[in-house]
Tab-separated table of C-alpha atoms and ligand atoms in Angstrom:
chain	number	residue	atom	x	y	z
A	1	MET	CA	6.724	-23.490	13.541
A	2	ASP	CA	7.338	-23.383	17.461
A	3	LYS	CA	4.236	-25.349	19.180
A	4	MET	CA	2.586	-24.510	22.780
A	5	VAL	CA	2.294	-27.482	25.009
A	6	ILE	CA	0.012	-26.653	27.725
A	7	GLU	CA	-1.117	-29.132	30.616
A	8	GLY	CA	-4.816	-28.186	31.997
A	9	GLY	CA	-5.893	-28.532	35.401
A	10	LYS	CA	-3.676	-25.638	37.198
A	11	ARG	CA	-5.385	-23.293	38.937
A	12	LEU	CA	-3.346	-19.294	38.429
A	13	ALA	CA	-2.365	-17.344	41.013
A	14	GLY	CA	-0.378	-14.585	41.379
A	15	GLU	CA	0.675	-11.098	40.170
A	16	VAL	CA	0.861	-10.407	36.168
A	17	ARG	CA	2.325	-7.157	35.159
A	18	ILE	CA	0.588	-6.020	31.404
A	19	SER	CA	2.730	-4.490	28.278
A	20	GLY	CA	2.591	-1.682	26.303
A	21	ALA	CA	-0.812	-1.826	23.656
A	22	LYS	CA	0.560	-3.323	20.346
A	23	ASN	CA	-2.073	-1.261	19.222
A	24	ALA	CA	-2.013	1.893	20.185
A	25	ALA	CA	2.043	1.908	19.943
A	26	LEU	CA	1.317	1.041	15.660
A	27	PRO	CA	0.038	4.386	14.791
A	28	ILE	CA	2.562	6.140	16.969
A	29	LEU	CA	4.853	4.137	15.432
A	30	THR	CA	3.664	5.707	12.234
A	31	SER	CA	2.803	9.052	13.391
A	32	ALA	CA	6.755	9.592	13.482
A	33	LEU	CA	6.730	9.902	9.823
A	34	LEU	CA	4.944	13.099	10.365
A	35	VAL	CA	7.924	15.061	12.003
A	36	ALA	CA	12.007	15.339	11.410
A	37	GLY	CA	13.572	14.772	14.833
A	38	TRP	CA	13.872	12.813	17.648
A	39	ASN	CA	11.109	11.104	18.892
A	40	THR	CA	11.073	9.471	22.425
A	41	PHE	CA	8.846	6.665	23.004
A	42	HIS	CA	8.493	4.005	26.633
A	43	ASN	CA	6.556	1.178	26.822
A	44	ILE	CA	6.711	-0.669	23.264
A	45	PRO	CA	5.578	-3.424	23.263
A	46	ASP	CA	7.989	-6.295	22.765
A	47	LEU	CA	6.135	-8.543	19.481
A	48	LEU	CA	5.939	-9.553	16.187
A	49	ASP	CA	3.722	-7.043	14.401
A	50	ILE	CA	5.804	-4.465	16.467
A	51	LYS	CA	9.139	-5.965	14.114
A	52	THR	CA	6.841	-5.524	11.301
A	53	VAL	CA	6.618	-2.021	11.693
A	54	LYS	CA	9.437	-1.116	13.051
A	55	LYS	CA	10.727	-2.621	9.278
A	56	LEU	CA	9.043	-1.172	7.214
A	57	LEU	CA	9.592	2.556	8.612
A	58	LYS	CA	13.460	1.621	8.392
A	59	SER	CA	12.700	1.101	4.750
A	60	LEU	CA	11.312	4.342	4.606
A	61	GLY	CA	14.669	5.845	5.942
A	62	VAL	CA	13.347	5.874	8.978
A	63	GLU	CA	16.246	6.221	12.337
A	64	MET	CA	15.656	4.280	15.424
A	65	GLU	CA	17.477	3.135	18.553
A	66	GLY	CA	16.248	1.537	21.277
A	67	GLU	CA	13.517	-1.091	22.479
A	68	GLU	CA	11.358	-0.676	24.971
A	69	THR	CA	12.246	2.790	24.854
A	70	LEU	CA	12.759	3.838	21.640
A	71	ARG	CA	13.858	6.465	19.624
A	72	ILE	CA	12.741	7.685	16.213
A	73	ASN	CA	13.481	9.556	14.051
A	74	ALA	CA	12.344	10.568	10.147
A	75	GLY	CA	13.849	13.479	9.357
A	76	ALA	CA	15.574	11.937	6.449
A	77	ILE	CA	12.392	10.522	4.628
A	78	THR	CA	13.904	8.539	1.242
A	79	ASN	CA	11.035	6.429	0.227
A	80	CYS	CA	7.357	6.699	0.639
A	81	GLU	CA	6.428	2.891	-1.107
A	82	ALA	CA	5.897	0.368	1.730
A	83	SER	CA	5.848	-3.478	0.136
A	84	TYR	CA	3.299	-5.364	-0.932
A	85	ASP	CA	5.894	-8.421	0.750
A	86	LEU	CA	6.013	-6.072	4.754
A	87	VAL	CA	2.604	-5.274	4.195
A	88	ARG	CA	0.483	-8.842	3.515
A	89	THR	CA	2.114	-8.944	7.463
A	90	MET	CA	0.183	-6.926	9.281
A	91	ARG	CA	-2.467	-4.877	7.661
A	92	ALA	CA	-1.701	-1.707	10.104
A	93	SER	CA	0.994	-0.913	7.889
A	94	ILE	CA	-2.017	1.092	5.744
A	95	LEU	CA	-1.362	3.402	9.041
A	96	VAL	CA	1.849	4.909	7.077
A	97	LEU	CA	-0.570	5.882	4.129
A	98	GLY	CA	-2.068	9.136	5.866
A	99	PRO	CA	1.117	10.645	7.587
A	100	LEU	CA	3.567	9.475	4.577
A	101	VAL	CA	0.830	11.708	2.447
A	102	ALA	CA	0.541	14.943	5.035
A	103	ARG	CA	4.639	14.983	6.045
A	104	MET	CA	5.884	13.850	1.795
A	105	GLY	CA	2.763	15.015	-0.380
A	106	GLU	CA	2.847	11.048	-1.461
A	107	ALA	CA	2.328	7.318	-0.479
A	108	ARG	CA	2.433	4.637	-2.755
A	109	VAL	CA	1.113	1.671	0.027
A	110	SER	CA	0.099	-1.963	-1.050
A	111	LEU	CA	-3.707	-3.052	-0.080
A	112	PRO	CA	-3.155	-4.873	2.782
A	113	GLY	CA	-5.712	-8.040	1.860
A	114	GLY	CA	-7.566	-9.523	3.330
A	115	CYS	CA	-7.351	-11.684	6.587
A	116	ALA	CA	-8.712	-14.885	8.857
A	117	ILE	CA	-11.239	-12.324	10.695
A	118	GLY	CA	-12.827	-10.486	7.436
A	119	ALA	CA	-12.076	-8.453	3.738
A	120	ARG	CA	-11.259	-5.715	6.439
A	121	PRO	CA	-11.424	-3.376	3.313
A	122	VAL	CA	-9.473	-0.030	3.363
A	123	ASN	CA	-11.961	2.135	1.213
A	124	LEU	CA	-13.204	4.316	4.330
A	125	HIS	CA	-9.613	5.106	4.864
A	126	ILE	CA	-9.427	5.963	0.887
A	127	LYS	CA	-12.331	7.825	0.225
A	128	ALA	CA	-11.430	10.390	3.292
A	129	LEU	CA	-7.803	11.541	2.049
A	130	GLU	CA	-9.960	11.893	-1.050
A	131	GLU	CA	-12.313	13.942	0.390
A	132	MET	CA	-9.082	16.326	2.221
A	133	GLY	CA	-8.040	17.015	-1.852
A	134	ALA	CA	-5.580	13.628	-2.594
A	135	GLU	CA	-5.651	11.886	-5.606
A	136	VAL	CA	-5.444	8.634	-4.703
A	137	THR	CA	-5.679	5.804	-7.659
A	138	LEU	CA	-5.328	2.030	-6.693
A	139	LYS	CA	-3.627	0.083	-9.157
A	140	GLU	CA	-1.060	-3.405	-9.704
A	141	GLY	CA	-2.552	-3.684	-5.684
A	142	TYR	CA	-1.247	-1.218	-4.217
A	143	VAL	CA	-2.741	2.966	-3.018
A	144	GLU	CA	-0.905	5.750	-4.614
A	145	ALA	CA	-2.127	9.122	-3.066
A	146	LYS	CA	-0.471	12.207	-3.452
A	147	ALA	CA	-1.197	15.907	-2.985
A	148	ARG	CA	0.825	19.214	-2.748
A	149	ARG	CA	-1.144	20.287	0.514
A	150	LEU	CA	-3.913	18.280	2.273
A	151	LYS	CA	-7.376	20.109	2.830
A	152	GLY	CA	-8.507	20.360	5.839
A	153	ALA	CA	-12.749	18.614	5.393
A	154	GLU	CA	-15.156	17.644	7.067
A	155	ILE	CA	-16.001	13.466	7.074
A	156	TYR	CA	-17.953	11.451	8.092
A	157	PHE	CA	-17.305	7.233	8.777
A	158	ASP	CA	-20.212	5.992	7.564
A	159	ILE	CA	-18.545	2.717	9.635
A	160	SER	CA	-16.851	2.958	12.942
A	161	THR	CA	-12.813	2.184	11.727
A	162	VAL	CA	-10.615	2.864	13.766
A	163	THR	CA	-7.417	3.124	12.392
A	164	GLY	CA	-8.937	4.721	9.470
A	165	THR	CA	-9.924	7.526	12.123
A	166	GLU	CA	-5.923	6.611	13.247
A	167	ASN	CA	-4.913	7.071	9.735
A	168	ILE	CA	-7.048	10.342	8.694
A	169	MET	CA	-6.482	12.572	12.537
A	170	MET	CA	-2.519	11.959	10.962
A	171	ALA	CA	-2.606	13.080	7.919
A	172	ALA	CA	-4.913	16.166	9.507
A	173	THR	CA	-2.501	17.277	11.699
A	174	LEU	CA	-0.423	19.125	8.960
A	175	ALA	CA	-3.090	19.805	6.826
A	176	GLU	CA	-4.097	23.599	5.725
A	177	GLY	CA	-7.164	23.895	7.982
A	178	THR	CA	-9.652	22.289	9.941
A	179	THR	CA	-10.699	19.181	10.080
A	180	VAL	CA	-13.844	16.922	11.955
A	181	LEU	CA	-14.419	13.445	11.989
A	182	LYS	CA	-17.502	12.413	12.466
A	183	ASN	CA	-18.945	8.943	13.460
A	184	ALA	CA	-14.873	8.023	14.298
A	185	ALA	CA	-13.970	5.005	16.249
A	186	ARG	CA	-13.541	6.482	20.738
A	187	GLU	CA	-11.355	3.331	21.595
A	188	PRO	CA	-8.984	4.527	24.182
A	189	GLU	CA	-6.216	3.857	21.671
A	190	ILE	CA	-7.012	6.647	19.386
A	191	VAL	CA	-7.690	8.616	22.658
A	192	ASN	CA	-3.006	7.316	23.469
A	193	LEU	CA	-1.946	8.836	19.341
A	194	ALA	CA	-4.035	12.423	19.812
A	195	ASP	CA	-1.884	12.687	23.188
A	196	VAL	CA	0.988	11.779	21.374
A	197	LEU	CA	0.137	13.905	18.256
A	198	SER	CA	-1.246	17.034	20.331
A	199	GLY	CA	2.634	16.576	22.282
A	200	MET	CA	3.857	17.134	18.624
A	201	GLY	CA	2.596	20.320	18.290
A	202	ALA	CA	-0.995	19.019	16.316
A	203	ARG	CA	-4.241	21.081	16.709
A	204	ILE	CA	-6.771	18.174	18.605
A	205	THR	CA	-10.123	18.171	20.493
A	206	GLY	CA	-12.843	15.658	20.788
A	207	ALA	CA	-10.588	11.727	21.232
A	208	GLY	CA	-12.277	9.662	23.008
A	209	SER	CA	-15.889	11.094	20.929
A	210	ASP	CA	-17.633	10.631	18.523
A	211	VAL	CA	-16.209	13.886	17.209
A	212	ILE	CA	-12.806	14.638	16.586
A	213	VAL	CA	-11.359	17.711	15.777
A	214	ILE	CA	-8.166	18.563	14.334
A	215	GLU	CA	-6.791	21.865	13.094
A	216	GLY	CA	-4.468	21.827	10.358
A	217	VAL	CA	-0.668	23.493	11.492
A	218	GLU	CA	2.192	24.382	9.519
A	219	ARG	CA	4.964	21.496	10.857
A	220	LEU	CA	4.758	19.351	14.158
A	221	HIS	CA	8.081	18.785	16.750
A	222	PRO	CA	9.477	15.848	17.798
A	223	CYS	CA	7.702	14.544	21.759
A	224	GLU	CA	8.208	12.172	24.588
A	225	ALA	CA	5.467	10.276	25.425
A	226	SER	CA	4.368	6.736	26.859
A	227	VAL	CA	2.083	3.810	25.311
A	228	LEU	CA	-1.117	3.002	27.049
A	229	PRO	CA	-1.326	-0.552	28.657
A	230	ASP	CA	-2.837	-3.269	26.314
A	231	ARG	CA	-7.013	-3.349	27.953
A	232	ILE	CA	-6.769	-7.348	25.576
A	233	GLU	CA	-3.511	-8.595	26.965
A	234	THR	CA	-5.176	-7.929	30.629
A	235	GLY	CA	-9.174	-8.696	29.826
A	236	THR	CA	-7.142	-12.277	28.652
A	237	PHE	CA	-5.487	-12.295	32.025
A	238	LEU	CA	-8.565	-12.079	33.588
A	239	ILE	CA	-10.518	-14.561	32.061
A	240	ALA	CA	-7.524	-16.862	31.620
A	241	ALA	CA	-7.972	-16.407	35.891
A	242	GLY	CA	-11.933	-17.088	35.414
A	243	ILE	CA	-11.442	-20.518	34.085
A	244	THR	CA	-8.994	-21.845	35.938
A	245	ASP	CA	-11.068	-20.243	38.729
A	246	GLY	CA	-7.729	-19.052	39.886
A	247	ASP	CA	-7.200	-15.724	41.675
A	248	VAL	CA	-5.156	-13.441	39.450
A	249	ARG	CA	-3.676	-9.395	40.819
A	250	VAL	CA	-3.212	-7.705	36.832
A	251	VAL	CA	-0.363	-5.014	37.855
A	252	GLY	CA	0.128	-1.903	35.151
A	253	CYS	CA	-3.438	-2.011	33.755
A	254	ASP	CA	-5.841	0.387	33.196
A	255	PRO	CA	-9.485	-0.946	34.325
A	256	SER	CA	-11.509	2.287	33.203
A	257	HIS	CA	-10.874	0.967	29.503
A	258	LEU	CA	-12.524	-2.298	30.467
A	259	ASP	CA	-15.828	-1.649	32.273
A	260	ALA	CA	-17.765	-4.067	29.441
A	261	LEU	CA	-15.450	-7.017	30.226
A	262	ILE	CA	-15.297	-6.405	33.592
A	263	VAL	CA	-19.427	-6.152	33.817
A	264	LYS	CA	-19.662	-9.129	32.587
A	265	LEU	CA	-16.976	-11.394	34.323
A	266	ARG	CA	-18.978	-10.490	37.042
A	267	ASP	CA	-22.131	-11.544	36.175
A	268	ALA	CA	-20.710	-14.237	35.213
A	269	GLY	CA	-20.037	-15.100	39.447
A	270	LEU	CA	-16.414	-13.744	38.858
A	271	ARG	CA	-15.191	-11.619	41.815
A	272	ILE	CA	-13.395	-8.698	40.479
A	273	ASP	CA	-11.832	-6.044	42.683
A	274	ALA	CA	-9.991	-2.334	40.288
A	275	GLY	CA	-7.759	0.092	41.894
A	276	ARG	CA	-6.297	2.525	39.800
A	277	ASP	CA	-3.806	0.983	37.983
A	278	CYS	CA	-4.498	-3.020	39.122
A	279	ILE	CA	-7.401	-5.883	39.080
A	280	ARG	CA	-8.127	-9.005	42.057
A	281	VAL	CA	-10.025	-11.533	39.882
A	282	ARG	CA	-10.579	-14.197	41.705
A	283	GLY	CA	-12.693	-17.536	39.936
A	284	CYS	CA	-15.928	-18.666	41.425
A	285	GLY	CA	-15.863	-22.464	40.064
A	286	VAL	CA	-18.127	-22.619	37.322
A	287	PRO	CA	-19.216	-19.328	36.216
A	288	ARG	CA	-22.677	-17.664	35.285
A	289	SER	CA	-23.843	-18.315	30.984
A	290	VAL	CA	-24.435	-14.634	29.852
A	291	ASP	CA	-24.984	-12.981	26.532
A	292	VAL	CA	-22.212	-10.829	24.784
A	293	LYS	CA	-22.204	-8.535	21.962
A	294	THR	CA	-19.092	-7.147	20.184
A	295	LEU	CA	-19.612	-3.508	19.391
A	296	PRO	CA	-17.401	-0.652	18.899
A	297	TYR	CA	-15.673	0.948	22.291
A	298	PRO	CA	-17.194	1.713	24.540
A	299	GLY	CA	-18.700	-2.217	23.565
A	300	PHE	CA	-18.078	-5.339	24.196
A	301	PRO	CA	-14.763	-5.385	22.300
A	302	THR	CA	-14.453	-7.651	18.774
A	303	ASP	CA	-11.038	-8.645	20.551
A	304	LEU	CA	-12.063	-10.176	23.210
A	305	GLN	CA	-14.654	-12.577	21.566
A	306	ALA	CA	-13.115	-16.260	21.212
A	307	GLN	CA	-11.497	-15.579	24.561
A	308	ILE	CA	-14.944	-14.807	26.529
A	309	MET	CA	-16.206	-17.785	24.691
A	310	ALA	CA	-13.491	-20.187	25.764
A	311	LEU	CA	-14.977	-18.907	29.409
A	312	MET	CA	-18.620	-19.625	28.390
A	313	ALA	CA	-17.513	-22.848	26.814
A	314	THR	CA	-17.179	-24.283	30.549
A	315	ALA	CA	-19.788	-22.492	31.927
A	316	GLY	CA	-23.563	-23.581	33.328
A	317	GLY	CA	-26.008	-22.651	31.249
A	318	LEU	CA	-26.429	-21.665	27.714
A	319	SER	CA	-25.110	-18.172	25.891
A	320	VAL	CA	-25.115	-16.085	23.392
A	321	ILE	CA	-21.572	-14.526	21.446
A	322	THR	CA	-22.717	-12.427	18.570
A	323	GLU	CA	-20.178	-10.225	16.501
A	324	THR	CA	-21.249	-7.685	15.046
A	325	VAL	CA	-17.666	-5.488	14.306
A	326	PHE	CA	-16.047	-8.348	11.098
A	327	GLU	CA	-17.354	-11.181	9.268
A	328	ASN	CA	-16.064	-14.354	10.116
A	329	ARG	CA	-14.668	-14.072	13.643
A	330	PHE	CA	-15.299	-18.009	14.624
A	331	MET	CA	-12.414	-19.706	13.970
A	332	HIS	CA	-11.749	-20.678	16.542
A	333	VAL	CA	-15.283	-22.557	16.886
A	334	SER	CA	-14.118	-25.151	15.524
A	335	GLU	CA	-10.962	-25.109	17.053
A	336	MET	CA	-13.026	-25.661	20.674
A	337	MET	CA	-15.440	-28.018	19.759
A	338	ARG	CA	-12.504	-30.530	18.722
A	339	MET	CA	-11.683	-29.593	22.687
A	340	GLY	CA	-15.015	-31.009	23.776
A	341	ALA	CA	-16.859	-27.660	23.559
A	342	ASP	CA	-20.774	-27.847	22.755
A	343	ILE	CA	-21.644	-25.035	20.914
A	344	VAL	CA	-23.093	-24.028	17.261
A	345	ILE	CA	-22.957	-21.059	14.954
A	346	GLN	CA	-26.147	-18.957	13.544
A	347	GLY	CA	-25.567	-16.465	11.276
A	348	THR	CA	-23.730	-14.007	13.434
A	349	SER	CA	-23.904	-15.348	16.377
A	350	ALA	CA	-23.102	-19.108	18.790
A	351	ILE	CA	-24.711	-19.848	20.969
A	352	VAL	CA	-22.024	-21.799	23.414
A	353	ARG	CA	-23.565	-24.938	26.437
A	354	GLY	CA	-21.496	-24.997	28.585
A	355	VAL	CA	-19.623	-28.352	29.234
A	356	PRO	CA	-18.346	-29.485	32.583
A	357	ARG	CA	-14.926	-30.848	31.110
A	358	LEU	CA	-12.939	-29.804	28.301
A	359	ARG	CA	-10.794	-31.926	26.525
A	360	GLY	CA	-6.637	-30.968	25.547
A	361	ALA	CA	-5.888	-31.871	22.040
A	362	PRO	CA	-3.794	-31.151	18.906
A	363	VAL	CA	-5.331	-27.348	17.874
A	364	MET	CA	-4.249	-24.696	15.517
A	365	ALA	CA	-4.227	-21.280	16.234
A	366	THR	CA	-5.493	-19.225	12.736
A	367	ASP	CA	-5.718	-15.657	13.868
A	368	LEU	CA	-4.341	-13.584	16.807
A	369	ARG	CA	-6.952	-13.547	19.701
A	370	ALA	CA	-8.059	-17.026	18.352
A	371	SER	CA	-4.683	-18.526	19.025
A	372	ALA	CA	-5.188	-16.618	22.877
A	373	SER	CA	-8.540	-18.037	23.268
A	374	LEU	CA	-7.612	-21.836	22.713
A	375	ILE	CA	-4.647	-21.672	25.259
A	376	LEU	CA	-6.996	-20.734	27.779
A	377	ALA	CA	-9.496	-23.602	26.765
A	378	GLY	CA	-6.169	-25.355	27.240
A	379	LEU	CA	-5.835	-23.932	30.657
A	380	ALA	CA	-9.389	-25.078	31.519
A	381	ALA	CA	-8.940	-28.652	29.333
A	382	GLU	CA	-8.531	-31.637	31.179
A	383	GLY	CA	-5.367	-32.906	29.451
A	384	GLN	CA	-2.990	-32.091	27.181
A	385	THR	CA	-3.651	-29.685	24.504
A	386	VAL	CA	-0.963	-28.953	21.318
A	387	LEU	CA	-1.428	-25.265	19.395
A	388	SER	CA	0.582	-24.737	16.383
A	389	ARG	CA	1.456	-22.472	14.203
A	390	VAL	CA	2.122	-20.263	16.953
A	391	TYR	CA	3.525	-16.875	15.367
A	392	HIS	CA	-0.246	-15.843	15.931
A	393	ILE	CA	-0.112	-15.846	18.786
A	394	ASP	CA	3.356	-13.733	18.894
A	395	ARG	CA	2.140	-11.394	17.021
A	396	GLY	CA	-0.090	-9.677	20.316
A	397	TYR	CA	1.120	-10.748	23.344
A	398	GLN	CA	5.021	-10.319	24.684
A	399	GLN	CA	5.557	-13.573	26.458
A	400	ILE	CA	2.149	-15.004	27.145
A	401	GLU	CA	3.428	-18.718	28.084
A	402	LYS	CA	6.601	-16.858	30.728
A	403	LYS	CA	3.595	-14.575	31.763
A	404	LEU	CA	1.075	-18.027	31.826
A	405	SER	CA	3.912	-20.366	33.528
A	406	ALA	CA	4.682	-17.084	36.610
A	407	LEU	CA	1.274	-17.868	37.340
A	408	GLY	CA	1.295	-21.301	37.784
A	409	ALA	CA	0.272	-22.861	33.963
A	410	ASP	CA	2.439	-25.455	32.718
A	411	ILE	CA	2.419	-24.148	29.314
A	412	ARG	CA	5.809	-24.409	27.296
A	413	ARG	CA	6.665	-22.725	23.709
A	414	ILE	CA	8.385	-26.364	21.658
A	415	PRO	CA	10.646	-24.872	19.064
A	416	GLY	CA	9.928	-26.264	15.908
B	1	EPZ	C1	-8.297	-2.228	14.834
B	1	EPZ	O1	-8.548	-2.640	13.166
B	1	EPZ	C2	-7.430	-3.261	15.707
B	1	EPZ	N1	-6.363	-3.227	14.793
B	1	EPZ	C3	-8.682	-4.185	15.356
B	1	EPZ	O2	-7.268	-5.796	16.358
B	1	EPZ	C4	-9.487	-4.711	16.571
B	1	EPZ	O3	-10.478	-6.039	15.917
B	1	EPZ	C5	-10.428	-3.615	14.987
B	1	EPZ	O4	-10.239	-1.849	15.095
B	1	EPZ	C6	-11.365	-3.199	16.161
B	1	EPZ	O5	-12.266	-3.172	17.214
B	1	EPZ	C7	-5.103	-2.108	14.908
B	1	EPZ	O6	-5.485	-0.758	15.579
B	1	EPZ	C8	-4.324	-2.624	14.568
B	1	EPZ	P1	-11.533	-1.681	11.811
B	1	EPZ	P2	-8.606	-1.953	11.977
B	1	EPZ	O7	-11.436	-0.225	10.895
B	1	EPZ	O8	-8.833	-0.632	12.483
B	1	EPZ	C9	-14.663	-2.158	8.462
B	1	EPZ	C10	-6.571	-7.420	17.129
B	1	EPZ	O9	-6.572	-8.651	17.652
B	1	EPZ	N2	-14.298	-1.806	7.362
B	1	EPZ	O10	-12.002	-0.528	13.009
B	1	EPZ	O11	-8.298	-2.732	11.124
B	1	EPZ	C11	-13.801	-3.693	8.812
B	1	EPZ	O12	-13.673	-4.540	8.004
B	1	EPZ	C12	-6.914	-6.167	15.750
B	1	EPZ	O13	-5.262	-6.511	17.637
B	1	EPZ	C13	-14.492	-0.974	6.193
B	1	EPZ	O14	-15.582	-1.491	5.911
B	1	EPZ	O15	-10.526	-2.152	11.880
B	1	EPZ	C14	-14.869	-3.538	10.079
B	1	EPZ	O16	-16.135	-5.134	9.726
B	1	EPZ	C15	-7.570	-7.507	15.108
B	1	EPZ	N3	-13.428	-0.566	5.435
B	1	EPZ	C16	-15.293	-2.946	10.434
B	1	EPZ	O17	-14.989	-1.555	10.078
B	1	EPZ	C17	-12.891	0.458	6.062
B	1	EPZ	O18	-12.477	1.130	5.771
B	1	EPZ	C18	-13.955	-2.140	11.167
B	1	EPZ	O19	-13.189	-2.278	11.591
B	1	EPZ	C19	-12.094	0.220	8.025
B	1	EPZ	C20	-12.655	-0.852	8.074
């Protein structure tokens, strides 16, 4: 397995371009299942998770051409089963469930199983499909769902779920009648997906708010659309500039998706100037400690919790970081402590006392965003950090070592 080797202490400077958002591209690719004909999607990122979802779609009979600009046609679906060996490597595979039931009247999708950050059930996806008239059975670790034609329903998600909202929004586009999603997730990736579905002829209003109304239609048609920039990659690079006391321009991003992070980084003393599609961030020496609480969008993103913890590990005081979305998303803490971080976990909060210098050490990645936070800590640390199990980072960051090297970081990949 590949490793990353980082020699810390280099200030980042220069310009970095943001790639398409993993968490927007995944549902946009599965939305192609709703349509017979060639769709064209632009700004598809080159990530392990994208490779996985393309493999899954191909196993269903979907045709594809191209990479960053991808043409995709689900005109001839030959199989409605998403097997465990594909789903277990990427939970977001559950995003084929809604489109398959809507288009084909049936689906058999392996239950994704838990992952490092939590149990991550899909009960809300299943409950909503049943409320739309699907007959759902769980057996042998698979979800089996059947419906001659889904029926519009009023659905209340008792937890705000991103892929749950996406799955049911897709399913509802071809249902008979109108579906109302209440307590819907409000992430920008959901707005991007709704725009793509509308481009296919779906009738959707309210995406981006907590009430989304979808009026079912008989069929959809192919469309051309673009994936929005990755706000989590953007946030990761803003923090990389701060933790190295650097001066970086992040381009091809959408600053309006990062209000919660930008406010926190400014409170910590970083200088941030946001344009229409770019952000200049300058360090401030030792950042001030700030408290963070993760919440569904537009709150502080759980996907940036580990990264800002790395910054707070080098700050000048005491920071309380509370994780409210997932039950086990502090896997990076023990690894950071091996680098000299002073962190105490108390329930759903981590109490982070900043230290003058982190020390490089061999550390192990446990999940995607934990890996990113350990790279950030390594950039700031004195000496060498060796990060193993790098495949985690490749799931969600396109050539992160190349982008960081171009900003002056001393980081290299050792093929394993
Ligand atoms: C999406 O996961 C993202 N993944 C995650 O990003 C992100 O961390 C998460 O949303 C929260 O923002 C993709 O979009 C592909 P949820 P998702 O359903 O949809 C509970 C990354 O690093 N829940 O919003 O799986 C769940 O356990 C990844 O890019 C149920 O209880 O998350 C969690 O506690 C990690 N039952 C909470 O809701 C359900 O049926 C929010 O989960 C569904 C969810």
